[in-house]
mmCIF file of C-alpha atoms and ligand atoms in Angstrom:
data_model
loop_
_atom_site.group_PDB
_atom_site.id
_atom_site.type_symbol
_atom_site.label_atom_id
_atom_site.label_comp_id
_atom_site.label_asym_id
_atom_site.label_seq_id
_atom_site.Cartn_x
_atom_site.Cartn_y
_atom_site.Cartn_z
ATOM 1 C CA MET E 1 134.089 98.413 119.653
ATOM 2 C CA LYS E 2 129.709 100.258 120.370
ATOM 3 C CA ILE E 3 129.981 104.269 120.418
ATOM 4 C CA SER E 4 128.192 104.076 123.467
ATOM 5 C CA SER E 5 131.500 101.855 125.275
ATOM 6 C CA LEU E 6 133.675 105.490 124.873
ATOM 7 C CA GLY E 7 130.660 108.317 125.267
ATOM 8 C CA GLU E 8 130.522 111.396 123.398
ATOM 9 C CA PHE E 9 133.279 112.820 125.339
ATOM 10 C CA GLY E 10 135.314 109.998 124.735
ATOM 11 C CA LEU E 11 134.788 109.815 121.097
ATOM 12 C CA ILE E 12 136.363 113.194 120.426
ATOM 13 C CA GLU E 13 138.902 112.576 122.967
ATOM 14 C CA LYS E 14 139.376 109.385 119.970
ATOM 15 C CA ILE E 15 139.230 111.725 117.113
ATOM 16 C CA ARG E 16 141.220 114.394 119.318
ATOM 17 C CA LYS E 17 144.213 111.642 119.029
ATOM 18 C CA LEU E 18 143.621 110.423 115.311
ATOM 19 C CA VAL E 19 144.413 114.372 113.644
ATOM 20 C CA ILE E 20 146.312 116.325 116.078
ATOM 21 C CA ARG E 21 148.379 118.085 114.541
ATOM 22 C CA ARG E 22 150.391 120.828 116.327
ATOM 23 C CA SER E 23 150.633 124.177 114.984
ATOM 24 C CA SER E 24 152.038 127.674 116.833
ATOM 25 C CA ALA E 25 148.680 129.072 115.229
ATOM 26 C CA VAL E 26 146.368 127.092 117.101
ATOM 27 C CA MET E 27 146.050 128.045 120.389
ATOM 28 C CA VAL E 28 142.969 126.344 121.986
ATOM 29 C CA GLY E 29 141.905 123.791 118.908
ATOM 30 C CA ILE E 30 139.594 120.177 119.811
ATOM 31 C CA GLY E 31 138.713 120.495 123.889
ATOM 32 C CA ASP E 32 136.934 123.831 124.753
ATOM 33 C CA ASP E 33 134.208 125.516 124.157
ATOM 34 C CA ALA E 34 135.472 127.237 120.635
ATOM 35 C CA ALA E 35 139.113 127.183 118.697
ATOM 36 C CA ALA E 36 141.299 130.118 119.558
ATOM 37 C CA LEU E 37 143.021 130.803 116.485
ATOM 38 C CA LYS E 38 146.280 132.742 116.046
ATOM 39 C CA VAL E 39 145.392 135.802 113.817
ATOM 40 C CA SER E 40 147.383 138.904 114.884
ATOM 41 C CA ALA E 41 150.216 138.736 118.020
ATOM 42 C CA SER E 42 147.879 140.388 120.258
ATOM 43 C CA SER E 43 144.332 138.889 118.985
ATOM 44 C CA LEU E 44 142.424 135.217 118.671
ATOM 45 C CA LEU E 45 139.762 134.152 116.101
ATOM 46 C CA LEU E 46 137.263 131.940 117.955
ATOM 47 C CA ALA E 47 135.523 129.550 115.627
ATOM 48 C CA SER E 48 132.606 127.399 117.066
ATOM 49 C CA THR E 49 129.756 125.060 115.233
ATOM 50 C CA ASP E 50 127.033 123.540 116.856
ATOM 51 C CA MET E 51 124.065 120.984 115.214
ATOM 52 C CA LEU E 52 120.905 120.872 116.484
ATOM 53 C CA ILE E 53 118.513 118.051 115.058
ATOM 54 C CA GLU E 54 114.898 117.449 114.796
ATOM 55 C CA GLY E 55 114.161 114.107 117.192
ATOM 56 C CA VAL E 56 117.573 114.604 119.069
ATOM 57 C CA HIS E 57 118.107 118.435 119.897
ATOM 58 C CA PHE E 58 114.444 119.810 119.335
ATOM 59 C CA ASN E 59 110.837 118.717 118.942
ATOM 60 C CA LEU E 60 108.761 119.798 116.189
ATOM 61 C CA ALA E 61 105.389 119.384 118.644
ATOM 62 C CA TYR E 62 106.482 121.543 120.763
ATOM 63 C CA THR E 63 109.073 123.937 119.407
ATOM 64 C CA ASP E 64 107.653 126.755 117.105
ATOM 65 C CA PHE E 65 110.468 127.361 114.388
ATOM 66 C CA TYR E 66 110.949 130.834 115.743
ATOM 67 C CA SER E 67 112.047 129.845 118.810
ATOM 68 C CA LEU E 68 114.196 127.055 117.509
ATOM 69 C CA GLY E 69 115.911 129.479 114.952
ATOM 70 C CA TRP E 70 116.443 131.995 117.781
ATOM 71 C CA LYS E 71 117.979 128.884 120.180
ATOM 72 C CA SER E 72 120.061 127.920 117.489
ATOM 73 C CA ALA E 73 121.878 130.868 117.841
ATOM 74 C CA ALA E 74 121.919 131.272 121.221
ATOM 75 C CA VAL E 75 123.346 127.877 121.786
ATOM 76 C CA ASN E 76 126.874 129.255 119.093
ATOM 77 C CA LEU E 77 126.844 132.375 120.744
ATOM 78 C CA SER E 78 127.040 131.179 124.149
ATOM 79 C CA ASP E 79 130.136 128.746 123.317
ATOM 80 C CA ILE E 80 131.891 132.218 122.555
ATOM 81 C CA ALA E 81 130.645 133.857 125.316
ATOM 82 C CA ALA E 82 132.155 130.943 127.327
ATOM 83 C CA MET E 83 135.264 131.784 125.855
ATOM 84 C CA GLY E 84 134.982 135.851 126.911
ATOM 85 C CA GLY E 85 135.227 136.723 123.175
ATOM 86 C CA VAL E 86 132.973 138.797 120.880
ATOM 87 C CA PRO E 87 130.975 136.958 118.303
ATOM 88 C CA ARG E 88 131.001 138.884 114.524
ATOM 89 C CA PHE E 89 130.027 136.286 111.904
ATOM 90 C CA CYS E 90 128.155 133.184 111.424
ATOM 91 C CA LEU E 91 127.445 130.845 108.540
ATOM 92 C CA THR E 92 124.359 128.269 109.009
ATOM 93 C CA SER E 93 123.511 124.959 106.812
ATOM 94 C CA LEU E 94 120.197 123.793 106.752
ATOM 95 C CA GLY E 95 118.848 120.080 105.839
ATOM 96 C CA ILE E 96 114.961 120.345 105.228
ATOM 97 C CA PRO E 97 112.764 117.610 104.506
ATOM 98 C CA PRO E 98 111.345 118.570 101.290
ATOM 99 C CA ALA E 99 107.454 119.060 102.826
ATOM 100 C CA PHE E 100 108.273 122.173 105.010
ATOM 101 C CA SER E 101 106.909 125.034 103.890
ATOM 102 C CA VAL E 102 108.933 128.401 103.221
ATOM 103 C CA GLU E 103 106.614 130.282 105.948
ATOM 104 C CA GLN E 104 108.424 127.780 108.595
ATOM 105 C CA ILE E 105 112.034 128.018 107.041
ATOM 106 C CA SER E 106 111.192 132.364 107.231
ATOM 107 C CA ASP E 107 110.116 132.132 110.881
ATOM 108 C CA PHE E 108 113.517 129.718 111.852
ATOM 109 C CA TYR E 109 115.324 132.777 110.187
ATOM 110 C CA ARG E 110 113.301 135.661 112.103
ATOM 111 C CA GLY E 111 114.056 134.067 115.165
ATOM 112 C CA PHE E 112 117.709 133.408 114.916
ATOM 113 C CA ASN E 113 118.218 137.341 112.873
ATOM 114 C CA ALA E 114 116.609 138.503 115.858
ATOM 115 C CA MET E 115 119.533 136.809 118.241
ATOM 116 C CA LEU E 116 122.256 137.622 116.077
ATOM 117 C CA ARG E 117 121.120 141.120 115.462
ATOM 118 C CA ALA E 118 121.167 141.586 119.489
ATOM 119 C CA HIS E 119 124.766 140.397 119.658
ATOM 120 C CA ARG E 120 125.878 142.776 116.242
ATOM 121 C CA THR E 121 126.182 139.374 114.586
ATOM 122 C CA ILE E 122 126.007 139.426 111.033
ATOM 123 C CA LEU E 123 125.434 136.023 108.454
ATOM 124 C CA VAL E 124 127.786 135.356 105.863
ATOM 125 C CA GLY E 125 126.529 132.615 104.699
ATOM 126 C CA GLY E 126 125.790 128.678 104.947
ATOM 127 C CA ASP E 127 124.879 125.933 103.129
ATOM 128 C CA THR E 128 120.854 124.222 101.893
ATOM 129 C CA CYS E 129 120.004 120.780 101.392
ATOM 130 C CA SER E 130 117.142 117.977 101.608
ATOM 131 C CA SER E 131 117.005 115.824 104.531
ATOM 132 C CA ARG E 132 115.102 112.985 104.198
ATOM 133 C CA ASN E 133 115.419 112.150 108.413
ATOM 134 C CA GLY E 134 113.780 115.438 109.595
ATOM 135 C CA LEU E 135 115.691 119.146 109.729
ATOM 136 C CA MET E 136 118.783 119.244 110.834
ATOM 137 C CA VAL E 137 120.824 123.025 111.690
ATOM 138 C CA SER E 138 124.598 123.474 111.772
ATOM 139 C CA VAL E 139 126.028 126.744 113.205
ATOM 140 C CA THR E 140 129.515 128.011 112.950
ATOM 141 C CA VAL E 141 130.213 131.148 114.984
ATOM 142 C CA LEU E 142 133.369 132.808 114.375
ATOM 143 C CA GLY E 143 134.121 136.357 116.869
ATOM 144 C CA GLY E 144 136.910 137.450 118.291
ATOM 145 C CA VAL E 145 139.019 137.724 122.042
ATOM 146 C CA GLU E 146 142.709 139.244 123.007
ATOM 147 C CA LYS E 147 145.308 136.922 123.781
ATOM 148 C CA ALA E 148 145.434 138.428 126.778
ATOM 149 C CA HIS E 149 141.535 138.291 127.668
ATOM 150 C CA VAL E 150 141.058 134.656 126.678
ATOM 151 C CA LEU E 151 139.522 131.701 128.679
ATOM 152 C CA THR E 152 139.486 128.511 128.365
ATOM 153 C CA ARG E 153 138.211 125.951 130.805
ATOM 154 C CA ALA E 154 142.109 124.734 131.637
ATOM 155 C CA GLY E 155 143.686 127.184 134.472
ATOM 156 C CA ALA E 156 141.373 126.801 137.318
ATOM 157 C CA LYS E 157 143.302 125.823 140.314
ATOM 158 C CA PRO E 158 143.060 124.361 143.901
ATOM 159 C CA GLY E 159 141.195 126.910 146.105
ATOM 160 C CA ASP E 160 139.103 128.466 143.424
ATOM 161 C CA ARG E 161 135.617 129.329 144.165
ATOM 162 C CA ILE E 162 133.328 128.095 141.735
ATOM 163 C CA PHE E 163 130.559 130.682 139.978
ATOM 164 C CA VAL E 164 128.074 130.826 138.216
ATOM 165 C CA THR E 165 125.618 133.706 136.336
ATOM 166 C CA GLY E 166 122.391 132.253 137.112
ATOM 167 C CA ASN E 167 119.647 129.943 137.735
ATOM 168 C CA LEU E 168 119.808 126.272 136.725
ATOM 169 C CA GLY E 169 117.781 124.266 136.294
ATOM 170 C CA ASP E 170 115.159 126.252 134.778
ATOM 171 C CA SER E 171 115.689 124.902 131.404
ATOM 172 C CA ALA E 172 115.147 120.921 131.683
ATOM 173 C CA ALA E 173 112.465 121.587 134.159
ATOM 174 C CA GLY E 174 110.373 123.492 130.996
ATOM 175 C CA LEU E 175 111.549 120.396 128.843
ATOM 176 C CA GLU E 176 110.153 118.350 130.608
ATOM 177 C CA ILE E 177 106.376 120.034 131.209
ATOM 178 C CA LEU E 178 106.612 120.563 126.810
ATOM 179 C CA LYS E 179 107.399 116.479 126.900
ATOM 180 C CA PHE E 180 105.156 115.408 129.455
ATOM 181 C CA GLY E 181 103.093 117.964 131.040
ATOM 182 C CA ALA E 182 103.126 117.496 134.415
ATOM 183 C CA LYS E 183 103.202 113.939 136.612
ATOM 184 C CA ARG E 184 101.080 114.359 139.506
ATOM 185 C CA ARG E 185 98.733 116.656 140.419
ATOM 186 C CA GLY E 186 97.479 117.326 136.900
ATOM 187 C CA SER E 187 99.124 119.858 134.555
ATOM 188 C CA ILE E 188 100.432 122.558 135.702
ATOM 189 C CA ARG E 189 101.651 123.497 131.790
ATOM 190 C CA THR E 190 99.466 126.610 131.256
ATOM 191 C CA THR E 191 100.151 128.235 134.618
ATOM 192 C CA ALA E 192 102.706 131.392 134.428
ATOM 193 C CA VAL E 193 105.421 129.192 136.157
ATOM 194 C CA ALA E 194 104.915 126.766 133.472
ATOM 195 C CA LYS E 195 105.325 129.459 130.976
ATOM 196 C CA ARG E 196 108.820 130.568 132.394
ATOM 197 C CA LEU E 197 110.524 127.192 132.742
ATOM 198 C CA ILE E 198 109.486 126.465 129.309
ATOM 199 C CA ASP E 199 110.536 129.886 128.066
ATOM 200 C CA ALA E 200 114.153 129.196 129.476
ATOM 201 C CA HIS E 201 114.102 126.046 127.206
ATOM 202 C CA LEU E 202 112.863 127.981 124.209
ATOM 203 C CA ARG E 203 114.529 131.209 124.324
ATOM 204 C CA PRO E 204 117.880 131.013 126.570
ATOM 205 C CA ALA E 205 120.244 133.507 126.606
ATOM 206 C CA PRO E 206 123.531 133.546 126.044
ATOM 207 C CA ARG E 207 125.267 135.729 129.057
ATOM 208 C CA LEU E 208 128.180 137.465 126.293
ATOM 209 C CA GLU E 209 128.223 141.104 128.015
ATOM 210 C CA TRP E 210 128.986 138.959 131.391
ATOM 211 C CA GLY E 211 131.533 136.957 129.556
ATOM 212 C CA ARG E 212 133.464 139.563 128.405
ATOM 213 C CA THR E 213 132.831 141.709 131.088
ATOM 214 C CA ILE E 214 134.382 138.716 133.656
ATOM 215 C CA ALA E 215 137.786 138.159 130.670
ATOM 216 C CA LEU E 216 137.800 141.825 130.742
ATOM 217 C CA SER E 217 138.402 142.263 134.573
ATOM 218 C CA ARG E 218 141.319 139.044 134.152
ATOM 219 C CA CYS E 219 139.523 137.872 137.814
ATOM 220 C CA ALA E 220 138.581 134.478 135.824
ATOM 221 C CA ARG E 221 140.962 131.744 135.561
ATOM 222 C CA ALA E 222 139.042 129.645 133.766
ATOM 223 C CA MET E 223 135.040 129.157 132.107
ATOM 224 C CA ILE E 224 132.912 126.868 130.212
ATOM 225 C CA ASP E 225 129.163 127.603 129.220
ATOM 226 C CA ILE E 226 126.351 125.138 130.681
ATOM 227 C CA SER E 227 124.892 122.994 127.931
ATOM 228 C CA ASP E 228 124.989 119.672 128.988
ATOM 229 C CA GLY E 229 124.675 120.402 132.687
ATOM 230 C CA LEU E 230 126.513 121.828 135.677
ATOM 231 C CA SER E 231 128.074 118.653 137.011
ATOM 232 C CA SER E 232 129.028 117.566 132.889
ATOM 233 C CA ASP E 233 130.458 120.977 132.364
ATOM 234 C CA LEU E 234 132.268 121.213 135.680
ATOM 235 C CA GLY E 235 133.605 117.802 134.541
ATOM 236 C CA HIS E 236 135.872 119.608 131.539
ATOM 237 C CA ILE E 237 136.617 122.248 133.842
ATOM 238 C CA CYS E 238 138.123 119.752 136.470
ATOM 239 C CA GLU E 239 139.352 118.104 133.586
ATOM 240 C CA GLN E 240 140.971 120.122 131.731
ATOM 241 C CA SER E 241 142.989 122.214 134.515
ATOM 242 C CA GLY E 242 143.872 118.588 136.318
ATOM 243 C CA VAL E 243 141.977 119.697 139.424
ATOM 244 C CA GLY E 244 139.093 118.335 140.816
ATOM 245 C CA ALA E 245 135.897 119.891 143.343
ATOM 246 C CA VAL E 246 133.487 120.508 145.822
ATOM 247 C CA ILE E 247 129.763 121.969 144.887
ATOM 248 C CA GLU E 248 127.393 122.912 147.883
ATOM 249 C CA ALA E 249 123.754 121.848 147.101
ATOM 250 C CA ALA E 250 122.738 124.316 149.449
ATOM 251 C CA LYS E 251 124.275 126.986 147.392
ATOM 252 C CA LEU E 252 123.308 125.960 143.720
ATOM 253 C CA PRO E 253 120.571 129.224 142.584
ATOM 254 C CA LEU E 254 117.638 127.451 142.607
ATOM 255 C CA SER E 255 114.708 129.824 140.517
ATOM 256 C CA LEU E 256 111.337 130.543 142.344
ATOM 257 C CA SER E 257 109.807 128.997 139.616
ATOM 258 C CA LEU E 258 111.365 126.227 139.335
ATOM 259 C CA ARG E 259 110.859 125.807 143.329
ATOM 260 C CA LYS E 260 107.762 126.109 143.132
ATOM 261 C CA ALA E 261 106.616 123.507 139.967
ATOM 262 C CA ALA E 262 109.201 120.899 141.642
ATOM 263 C CA ALA E 263 105.980 119.077 143.071
ATOM 264 C CA TYR E 264 104.690 118.548 139.585
ATOM 265 C CA LEU E 265 107.535 117.364 138.225
ATOM 266 C CA VAL E 266 109.513 114.238 138.359
ATOM 267 C CA ASN E 267 113.362 114.737 140.058
ATOM 268 C CA THR E 268 113.863 117.477 142.292
ATOM 269 C CA PRO E 269 115.340 121.137 141.856
ATOM 270 C CA VAL E 270 118.661 119.835 142.468
ATOM 271 C CA TYR E 271 119.069 117.414 139.809
ATOM 272 C CA TYR E 272 117.881 119.403 137.429
ATOM 273 C CA ALA E 273 120.529 121.926 138.204
ATOM 274 C CA LEU E 274 122.960 119.554 137.929
ATOM 275 C CA SER E 275 122.215 116.556 135.484
ATOM 276 C CA GLY E 276 119.555 118.916 133.299
ATOM 277 C CA GLY E 277 121.928 121.481 130.938
ATOM 278 C CA GLU E 278 120.577 123.831 128.641
ATOM 279 C CA ASP E 279 120.945 126.621 131.315
ATOM 280 C CA TYR E 280 123.716 128.395 128.992
ATOM 281 C CA GLU E 281 124.552 130.391 132.447
ATOM 282 C CA LEU E 282 128.781 130.584 132.548
ATOM 283 C CA LEU E 283 130.280 128.551 134.556
ATOM 284 C CA PHE E 284 133.908 130.048 135.714
ATOM 285 C CA THR E 285 136.497 129.865 138.446
ATOM 286 C CA ALA E 286 137.996 132.647 140.271
ATOM 287 C CA PRO E 287 140.966 133.349 143.038
ATOM 288 C CA PRO E 288 139.401 133.931 146.236
ATOM 289 C CA GLU E 289 141.376 137.504 146.449
ATOM 290 C CA LYS E 290 139.651 138.519 143.432
ATOM 291 C CA ILE E 291 135.848 137.720 145.042
ATOM 292 C CA ARG E 292 135.970 141.235 146.111
ATOM 293 C CA LYS E 293 136.294 142.895 142.238
ATOM 294 C CA LEU E 294 134.149 140.507 140.764
ATOM 295 C CA ARG E 295 131.317 142.076 142.872
ATOM 296 C CA SER E 296 131.792 145.480 141.304
ATOM 297 C CA LEU E 297 131.478 144.087 138.031
ATOM 298 C CA GLY E 298 127.608 144.246 137.927
ATOM 299 C CA VAL E 299 127.572 140.377 136.762
ATOM 300 C CA PRO E 300 125.193 138.246 139.146
ATOM 301 C CA LEU E 301 126.974 135.714 140.629
ATOM 302 C CA HIS E 302 126.383 132.785 142.655
ATOM 303 C CA GLU E 303 129.465 131.093 144.612
ATOM 304 C CA ILE E 304 128.542 127.392 144.565
ATOM 305 C CA GLY E 305 131.762 125.700 145.911
ATOM 306 C CA GLU E 306 135.673 125.333 145.143
ATOM 307 C CA ILE E 307 138.119 123.998 143.032
ATOM 308 C CA THR E 308 140.160 121.178 145.020
ATOM 309 C CA ARG E 309 143.809 119.550 144.604
ATOM 310 C CA ASN E 310 142.054 116.493 145.237
ATOM 311 C CA ARG E 311 140.657 115.322 141.589
ATOM 312 C CA ALA E 312 137.139 113.877 142.622
ATOM 313 C CA MET E 313 134.073 115.780 142.172
ATOM 314 C CA MET E 314 131.906 116.397 145.694
ATOM 315 C CA ILE E 315 129.142 117.074 146.272
ATOM 316 C CA LEU E 316 127.752 118.539 149.712
ATOM 317 C CA ASP E 317 124.225 118.374 150.555
ATOM 318 C CA HIS E 318 121.910 119.720 152.375
ATOM 319 C CA ASN E 319 122.610 117.682 156.337
ATOM 320 C CA GLY E 320 126.697 118.153 155.439
ATOM 321 C CA LYS E 321 127.676 115.125 154.203
ATOM 322 C CA GLN E 322 129.679 114.891 150.757
ATOM 323 C CA THR E 323 129.247 112.088 148.268
ATOM 324 C CA SER E 324 131.226 111.545 144.744
ATOM 325 C CA LEU E 325 129.716 113.876 141.826
ATOM 326 C CA ARG E 326 129.547 111.870 139.411
ATOM 327 C CA ALA E 327 129.254 113.582 135.442
ATOM 328 C CA THR E 328 125.183 113.116 134.949
ATOM 329 C CA GLY E 329 125.053 115.566 132.118
ATOM 330 C CA TYR E 330 124.015 115.092 128.704
ATOM 331 C CA ASP E 331 126.036 112.378 126.831
ATOM 332 C CA HIS E 332 125.110 111.702 122.813
ATOM 333 C CA PHE E 333 126.331 108.078 123.150
ATOM 334 C CA ALA E 334 125.547 107.782 127.034
ATOM 335 C CA LYS E 335 124.663 103.684 127.785
ATOM 336 C CA GLU E 336 121.757 104.768 128.167
ATOM 337 C CA PRO E 337 120.747 108.291 126.765
ATOM 338 C CA ARG E 338 117.787 110.471 127.696
ATOM 339 C CA GLU E 339 115.070 110.194 125.445
ATOM 340 C CA THR E 340 115.090 114.080 123.934
ATOM 341 C CA HIS E 341 117.848 116.806 124.673
ATOM 342 C CA SER E 342 115.617 119.386 122.813
HETATM 343 P P1 ADP D 1 129.699 122.557 123.163
HETATM 344 O O1 ADP D 1 128.913 121.692 124.166
HETATM 345 O O2 ADP D 1 130.244 123.912 124.120
HETATM 346 O O3 ADP D 1 129.675 123.132 122.334
HETATM 347 P P2 ADP D 1 131.350 120.033 122.726
HETATM 348 O O4 ADP D 1 131.031 119.097 123.814
HETATM 349 O O5 ADP D 1 129.997 119.673 121.346
HETATM 350 O O6 ADP D 1 130.993 121.681 123.323
HETATM 351 O O7 ADP D 1 132.821 120.022 121.779
HETATM 352 C C1 ADP D 1 134.231 119.496 122.766
HETATM 353 C C2 ADP D 1 135.161 119.884 121.844
HETATM 354 O O8 ADP D 1 135.333 118.866 120.584
HETATM 355 C C3 ADP D 1 135.218 121.696 120.744
HETATM 356 O O9 ADP D 1 135.893 121.541 120.732
HETATM 357 C C4 ADP D 1 134.668 120.675 119.422
HETATM 358 O O10 ADP D 1 134.572 121.625 118.627
HETATM 359 C C5 ADP D 1 135.556 119.318 119.188
HETATM 360 N N1 ADP D 1 134.671 118.369 118.469
HETATM 361 C C6 ADP D 1 133.348 117.714 119.238
HETATM 362 N N2 ADP D 1 132.782 117.182 117.667
HETATM 363 C C7 ADP D 1 133.998 117.066 117.152
HETATM 364 C C8 ADP D 1 134.459 116.042 115.500
HETATM 365 N N3 ADP D 1 133.187 115.514 115.298
HETATM 366 N N4 ADP D 1 134.885 115.973 115.160
HETATM 367 C C9 ADP D 1 136.209 117.256 115.940
HETATM 368 N N5 ADP D 1 136.254 118.121 116.574
HETATM 369 C C10 ADP D 1 135.394 117.918 117.389
HETATM 370 MG MG1 MG D 2 130.258 125.113 125.492
#
């Protein structure tokens, strides 16, 4: 059987079933942003790992090494944010083509370290190998969270409101500008608007402080970071929580830059917001009675829809019409994979 017939998430589910071992020490295992492991009666160790591969996740023709280092750290820290945790330590493994220079790898670590320092996380080890097939980066982050505060993808309930912490779609639009320039009406690549979108793609910010604040407030029921795209990541919450959702297209937070760039891009801003991915904003659900408290936390909140008992995901368009919302975010083994996912 071809892997593409299962897709990335089907394959992970198959792996999970093959290796599953119940242990009272594993509170959250395969299937969430990070594993949550019991290390004492009240605290959990969080562990998450992510890999970035040249030609799949990044293209060195338009990614500088400093940004690559920054982003490699950021995407991992974001998974700790999604659990409501605090990152502490990190391990990094590199597969490096022998023709690369010391300066390039040093730049990678300058960017990597800047991100780690900003979030008080310490690099404590890793592995270094040569690679014959481009640069490979694998990062593991370890962190902690109290058992009472951990947030997972499960726990959303019908009637919960759905929130995101910031604009969606900028990163995917930035990637498109990097890859193709602009399709229509000449290039916007050198404009300030393009620069902001490209920046969102190359230098994402993990929402650690907000994730922590949301977790400590005990207002949210389920949380995930948006790495694959809103539709796919909301799909993970729905699946793990056994619920459905309705998203209102008109409520999706779209930056001024994305709206200004829209005329030059291949797809609509709503498409980038739903399917783009790599925004690294937090997506969470909370019951209506918690909204007032949530609003007092100082975390940017955009209410975009509601969790439903009916297990389907729906989208309410600008004309008030509800149609089914497919998980169209990134899947490494989808039948028609997109060209790159950096
Ligand atoms: P994220 O996008 O938040 O990094 P992923 O979609 O990569 O999450 O992974 C989903 C879950 O599947 C995580 O719990 C991850 O640890 C687990 N997972 C992914 N690949 C494998 C694998 N090859 N073996 C075991 N677990 C895996
Ligand atoms: Mg994640």
